[in-house]
XYZ file of C-alpha atoms in Angstrom:
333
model
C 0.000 0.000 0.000
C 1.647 2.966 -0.926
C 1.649 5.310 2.000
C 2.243 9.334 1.637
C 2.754 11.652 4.770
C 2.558 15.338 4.180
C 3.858 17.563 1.087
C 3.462 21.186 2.114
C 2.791 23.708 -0.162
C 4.833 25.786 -2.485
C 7.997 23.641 -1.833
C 5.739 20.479 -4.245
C 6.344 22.831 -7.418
C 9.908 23.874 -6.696
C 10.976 20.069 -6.372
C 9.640 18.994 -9.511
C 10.969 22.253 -11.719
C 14.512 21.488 -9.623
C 14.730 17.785 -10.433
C 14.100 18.780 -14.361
C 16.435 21.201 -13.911
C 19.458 20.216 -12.256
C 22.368 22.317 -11.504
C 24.403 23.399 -13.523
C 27.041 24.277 -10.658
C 30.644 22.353 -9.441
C 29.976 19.389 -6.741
C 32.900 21.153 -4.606
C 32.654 22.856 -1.270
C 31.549 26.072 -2.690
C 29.609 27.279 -6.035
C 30.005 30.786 -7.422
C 27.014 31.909 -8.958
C 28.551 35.261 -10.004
C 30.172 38.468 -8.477
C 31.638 38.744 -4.646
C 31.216 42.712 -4.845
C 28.821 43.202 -2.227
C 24.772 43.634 -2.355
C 24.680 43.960 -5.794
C 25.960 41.092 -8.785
C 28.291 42.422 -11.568
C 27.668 43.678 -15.005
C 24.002 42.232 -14.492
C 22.954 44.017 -11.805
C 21.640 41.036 -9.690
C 21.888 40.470 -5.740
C 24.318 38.531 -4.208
C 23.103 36.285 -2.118
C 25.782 34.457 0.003
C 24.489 30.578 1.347
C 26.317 28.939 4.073
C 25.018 25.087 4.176
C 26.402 22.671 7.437
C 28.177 20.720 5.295
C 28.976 19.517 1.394
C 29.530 15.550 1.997
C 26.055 14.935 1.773
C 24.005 14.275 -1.254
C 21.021 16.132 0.775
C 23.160 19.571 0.672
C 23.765 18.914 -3.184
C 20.066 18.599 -3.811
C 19.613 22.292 -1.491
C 22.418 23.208 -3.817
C 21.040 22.602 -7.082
C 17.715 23.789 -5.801
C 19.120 27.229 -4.866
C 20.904 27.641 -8.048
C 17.919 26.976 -10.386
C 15.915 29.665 -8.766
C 18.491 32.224 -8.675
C 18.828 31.656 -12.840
C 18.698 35.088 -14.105
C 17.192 36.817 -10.905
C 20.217 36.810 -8.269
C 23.953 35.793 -8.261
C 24.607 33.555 -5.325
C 27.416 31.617 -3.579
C 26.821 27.882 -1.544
C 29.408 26.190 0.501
C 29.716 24.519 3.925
C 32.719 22.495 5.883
C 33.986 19.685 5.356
C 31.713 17.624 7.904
C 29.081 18.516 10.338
C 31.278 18.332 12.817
C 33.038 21.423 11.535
C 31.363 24.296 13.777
C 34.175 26.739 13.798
C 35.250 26.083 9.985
C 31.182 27.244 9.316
C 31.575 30.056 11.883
C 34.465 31.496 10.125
C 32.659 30.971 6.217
C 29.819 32.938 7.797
C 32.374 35.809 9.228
C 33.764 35.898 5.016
C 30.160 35.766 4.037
C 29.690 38.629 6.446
C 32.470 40.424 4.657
C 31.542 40.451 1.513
C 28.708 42.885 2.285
C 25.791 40.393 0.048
C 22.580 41.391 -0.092
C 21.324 38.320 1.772
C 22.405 35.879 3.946
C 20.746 31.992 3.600
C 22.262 30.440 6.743
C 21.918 26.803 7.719
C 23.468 26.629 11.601
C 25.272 23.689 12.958
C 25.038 25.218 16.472
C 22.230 27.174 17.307
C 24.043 29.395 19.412
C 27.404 29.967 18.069
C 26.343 32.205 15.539
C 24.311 34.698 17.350
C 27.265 37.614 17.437
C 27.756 37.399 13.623
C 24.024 37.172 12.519
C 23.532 40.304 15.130
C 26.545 41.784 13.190
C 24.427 40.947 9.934
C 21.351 42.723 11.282
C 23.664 45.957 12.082
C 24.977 45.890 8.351
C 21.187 45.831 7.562
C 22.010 42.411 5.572
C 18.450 39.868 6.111
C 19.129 36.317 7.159
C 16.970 33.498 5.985
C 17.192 30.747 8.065
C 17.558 27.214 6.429
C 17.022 23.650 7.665
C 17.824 24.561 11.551
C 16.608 27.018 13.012
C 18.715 28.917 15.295
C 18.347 30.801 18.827
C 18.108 34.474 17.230
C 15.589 36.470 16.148
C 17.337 37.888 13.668
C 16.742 35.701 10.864
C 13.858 36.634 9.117
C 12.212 33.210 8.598
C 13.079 29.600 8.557
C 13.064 27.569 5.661
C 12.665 23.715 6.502
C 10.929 20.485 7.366
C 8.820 20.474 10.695
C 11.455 17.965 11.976
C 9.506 17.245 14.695
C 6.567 15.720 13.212
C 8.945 13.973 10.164
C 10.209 12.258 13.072
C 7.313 11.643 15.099
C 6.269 9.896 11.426
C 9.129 7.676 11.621
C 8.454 6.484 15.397
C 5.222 5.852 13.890
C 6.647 3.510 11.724
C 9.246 1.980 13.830
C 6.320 1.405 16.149
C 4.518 -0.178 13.330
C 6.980 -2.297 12.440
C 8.305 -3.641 15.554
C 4.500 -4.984 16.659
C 4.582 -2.229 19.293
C 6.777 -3.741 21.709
C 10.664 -4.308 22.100
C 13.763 -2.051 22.701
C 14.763 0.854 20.157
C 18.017 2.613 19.737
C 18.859 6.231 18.631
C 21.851 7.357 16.566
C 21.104 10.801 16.308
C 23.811 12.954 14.057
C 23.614 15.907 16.850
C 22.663 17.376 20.128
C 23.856 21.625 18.801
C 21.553 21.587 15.746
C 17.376 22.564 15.851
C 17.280 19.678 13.236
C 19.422 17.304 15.937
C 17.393 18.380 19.226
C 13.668 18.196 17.051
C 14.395 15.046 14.805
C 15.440 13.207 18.397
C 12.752 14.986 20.706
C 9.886 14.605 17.855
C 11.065 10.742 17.939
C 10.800 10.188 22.090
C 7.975 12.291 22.334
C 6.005 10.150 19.858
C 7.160 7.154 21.311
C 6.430 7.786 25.131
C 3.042 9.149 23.895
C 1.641 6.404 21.989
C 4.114 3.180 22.292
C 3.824 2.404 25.942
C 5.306 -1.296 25.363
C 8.270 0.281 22.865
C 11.467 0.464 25.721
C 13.239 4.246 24.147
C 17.362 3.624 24.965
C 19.182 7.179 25.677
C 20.330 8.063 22.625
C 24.117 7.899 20.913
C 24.996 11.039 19.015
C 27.695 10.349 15.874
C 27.878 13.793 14.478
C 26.536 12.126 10.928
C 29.380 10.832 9.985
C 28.839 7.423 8.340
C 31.778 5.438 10.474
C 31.652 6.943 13.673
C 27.442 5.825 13.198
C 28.261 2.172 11.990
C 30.370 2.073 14.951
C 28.140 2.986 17.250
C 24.989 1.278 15.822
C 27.881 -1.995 16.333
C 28.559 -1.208 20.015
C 24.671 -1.170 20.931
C 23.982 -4.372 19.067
C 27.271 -6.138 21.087
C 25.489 -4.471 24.269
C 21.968 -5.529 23.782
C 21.322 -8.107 21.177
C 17.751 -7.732 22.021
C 17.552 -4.687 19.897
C 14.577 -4.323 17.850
C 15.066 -1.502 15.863
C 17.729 1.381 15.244
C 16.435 5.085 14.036
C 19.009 7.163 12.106
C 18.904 10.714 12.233
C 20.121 12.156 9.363
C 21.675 10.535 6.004
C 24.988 9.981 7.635
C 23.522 8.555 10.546
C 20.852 6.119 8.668
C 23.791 4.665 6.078
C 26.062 4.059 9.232
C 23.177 2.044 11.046
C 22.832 0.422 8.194
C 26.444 -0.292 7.498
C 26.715 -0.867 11.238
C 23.932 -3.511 11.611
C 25.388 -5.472 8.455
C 28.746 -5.607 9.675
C 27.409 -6.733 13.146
C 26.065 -9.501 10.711
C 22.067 -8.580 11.818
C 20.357 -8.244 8.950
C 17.523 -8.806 8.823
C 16.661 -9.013 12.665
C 16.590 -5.515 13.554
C 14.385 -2.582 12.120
C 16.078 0.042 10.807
C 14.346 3.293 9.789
C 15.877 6.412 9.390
C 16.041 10.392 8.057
C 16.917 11.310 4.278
C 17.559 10.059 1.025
C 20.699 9.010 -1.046
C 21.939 6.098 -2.955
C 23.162 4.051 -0.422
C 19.714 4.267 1.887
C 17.676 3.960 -1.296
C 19.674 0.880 -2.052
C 19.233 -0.580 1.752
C 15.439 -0.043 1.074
C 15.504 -1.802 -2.031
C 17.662 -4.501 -0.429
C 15.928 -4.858 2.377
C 18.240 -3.876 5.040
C 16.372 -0.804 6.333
C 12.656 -0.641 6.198
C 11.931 3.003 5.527
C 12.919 6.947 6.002
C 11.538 10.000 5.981
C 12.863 12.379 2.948
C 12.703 16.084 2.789
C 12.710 18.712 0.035
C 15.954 19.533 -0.210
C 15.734 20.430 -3.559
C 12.779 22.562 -2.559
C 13.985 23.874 0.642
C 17.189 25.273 -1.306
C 14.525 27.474 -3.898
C 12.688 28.310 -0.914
C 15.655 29.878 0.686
C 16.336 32.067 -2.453
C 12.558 33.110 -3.170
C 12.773 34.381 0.964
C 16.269 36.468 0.230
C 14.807 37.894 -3.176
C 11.502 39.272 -0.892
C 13.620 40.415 1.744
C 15.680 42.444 -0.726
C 12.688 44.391 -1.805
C 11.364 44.293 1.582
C 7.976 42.328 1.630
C 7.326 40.502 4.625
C 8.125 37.409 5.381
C 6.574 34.500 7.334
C 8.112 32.999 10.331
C 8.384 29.765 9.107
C 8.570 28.286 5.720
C 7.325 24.244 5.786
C 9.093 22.801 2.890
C 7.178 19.067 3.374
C 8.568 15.677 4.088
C 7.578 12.218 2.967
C 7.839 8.674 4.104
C 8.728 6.458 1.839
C 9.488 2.459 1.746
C 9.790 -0.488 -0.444
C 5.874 -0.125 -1.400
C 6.094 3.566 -2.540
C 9.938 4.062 -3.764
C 9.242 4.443 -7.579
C 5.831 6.393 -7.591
C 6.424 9.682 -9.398
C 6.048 11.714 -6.611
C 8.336 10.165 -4.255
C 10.975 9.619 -6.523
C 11.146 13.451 -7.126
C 12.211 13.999 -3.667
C 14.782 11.542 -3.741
C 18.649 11.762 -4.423
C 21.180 10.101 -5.022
C-alpha cells in the first residue's frame, strides 16, 4: 500500500521544476554563482546572495544546492558552501564571518550550532544584511524566517513507523547525528515524544549522538547491538547517521533481525530499502527547501514581509512507494 505523509505547499512545485532542472554548478565545497562585490551582482545588476550550508559531503546539501541555483537563474547571483563535515562548527563560523564580509545582499544560513552564531548574525542585522534561516533554526531572532521540514513531526512519522513495524513492543536505539543543531534536538525529541506518547510497550534507549558521519554511526549502531542483542530496531537521524546504522547492523552480521528506519535520502539508503536492510525513512525537500531559501532572500531584498516559518514538506517512503512519481522526485542520489 503505498503510504504518503505530508507535502506542504509551495515547496511540491519547486521540487519537480529542480529535479528537471538540475544544476548546472561544481559538486565542490563552494559554487560561485557570479560576483563577490557586495549587495549587488556584476555587469548584471543582480543580488548577491551568500548561502552557508552545514556541510557539502552529503548528497542532501547537493540537492539544497542545485535547488538554490535553479531559482536564482537570471534573478540573483549567489554563492553555496559549507565544511567539510558537520562536525566542523568553527570552519562554518568562520565561512559565515567571510560571508559577512563580503557585504551580500542576503544571507541563507543553515546553523550547525544554534548558538554559536548569534554575534555574527547580530553583526548581519547591524549591516542591515536579512538572514533566511535554512534547515535549523537557530536561537536568534534575527533571521527573518526559517526555511525547513517540521522535523519534529517527520520524526514523530518515523516512530510511527518503527512502532509499526516492531509490533509495538521491544527495545529501540537512537543514533542521532547531533545534540547543537534545531534539526538534531527536534528530529530526536519529535522521535521520544512520539514514542512515550503512543508506544507504551516500545522500551526508548538514551540516545548515541555520531555527528553524521557514516563510520563513527556504523560504529556505534555496532557497540549497541554487542550491548543488547535484544535490539529491535535502530532510528538514524540524518543521512549519515541512517547509512552508518545500516552499514553498522550489516557488519554486526544482523540483517535482517533488527528494524532500521531512518532520516533522508541518497543512494546508499535507497539501495538498503531496495535490499531490504532498512525498512523506511523520511525524505525532505531539499531540492525545494534550497529554492525556498532564495525566493525568501529575493523578498527580503525588496522588503515584503516574510513569514516565520517556511514548511518545505517531508515524505515517508518504503519499499511499497519508492518508484511512484512523486516520491521519486524527492529523492537523491
Amino acid at each position: 500500500m503505498r503510504r504518503r505523509t505530508l507535502l506542504m505547499g509551495a515547496a511540491a512545485s519547486a521540487v519537480t521544476v529542480g529535479l528537471a532542472a538540475c544544476s548546472s554548478g561544481d559538486d565542490t565545497g563552494s559554487a560561485d554563482g557570479g560576483n563577490n562585490d557586495g549587495g549587488e551582482g556584476g555587469g548584471d545588476d543582480l543580488p548577491y546572495i551568500a548561502i552557508v550550508s552545514k556541510g557539502f559531503q552529503h548528497q542532501f546539501w547537493q540537492a539544497v544546492k542545485n535547488g538554490a541555483e535553479d531559482e536564482a537563474e537570471g534573478k540573483a547571483t549567489i554563492t553555496f558552501e559549507g565544511p567539510a563535515t558537520e562536525a566542523d562548527v568553527e570552519d562554518q563560523i568562520n565561512m559565515l564571518q567571510t560571508a559577512l564580509a563580503k557585504s551580500p545582499a542576503a544571507i541563507g544560513f543553515a546553523a550547525l550550532d544554534s548558538k554559536a552564531a548569534e554575534g555574527l548574525l547580530q553583526q548581519a542585522q547591524t549591516q542591515d544584511i536579512p538572514v533566511i534561516a535554512f534547515d535549523s533554526g537557530v536561537d536568534s531572532d534575527v533571521p527573518l524566517t526559517t526555511a525547513s521540514t517540521d522535523n519534529k513531526a517527520a520524526a514523530a512519522e518515523a516512530a510511527k513507523h518503527m512502532a509499526e513495524l516492531i509490533g509495538n513492543k521491544g527495545k529501540v536505539a537512537m543514533v542521532v547525528h547531533d545534540q547543537t543543531s534545531g534539526s538534531g534536538q527536534d528530529r530526536r525529541d519529535g522521535f521520544i515524544e512520539w514514542m512515550e506518547a503512543n508506544a507504551p510497550d516500545v522500551e526508548l534507549m538514551e540516545p548515541q549522538y555520531g555527528d553524521g558521519d557514516q563510520n563513527k554511526s556504523a560504529n556505534i549502531t555496532k557497540s549497541i547491538l554487542t550491548a543488547n542483542p535484544d535490539v529491535a530496531g535502530i532510528y538514524g537521524s540524518n543521512e549519515g547517521s541512517a547509512i552508518g546504522v545500516v552499514k553498522g547492523v550489516e557488519e554486526a552480521g544482523a540483517g535482517g533481525d533488527v528494524v532500521v528506519v531512518g532520516f533522508d535520502s541518497g543512494k546508499a539508503q535507497i539501495d538498503a530499502i531496495r535490499s531490504g536492510l532498512m525498512a523506511g525513512a523520511i525524505t525532505q525537500n531539499p531540492v525545494g527547501m534550497g529554492a525556498e531559501v532564495v525566493k525568501a532572500a529575493l523578498k527580503a531584498i525588496a522588503g515584503e514581509e516574510l513569514p516565520e516559518t517556511i514548511d518545505t514538506g517531508f515524505y515517508w517512503y518504503d519499499a511499497s512507494n519508492i518508484d511512484d512519481p512523486e516520491i521519486a522526485a524527492v529523492l537523491y542520489e
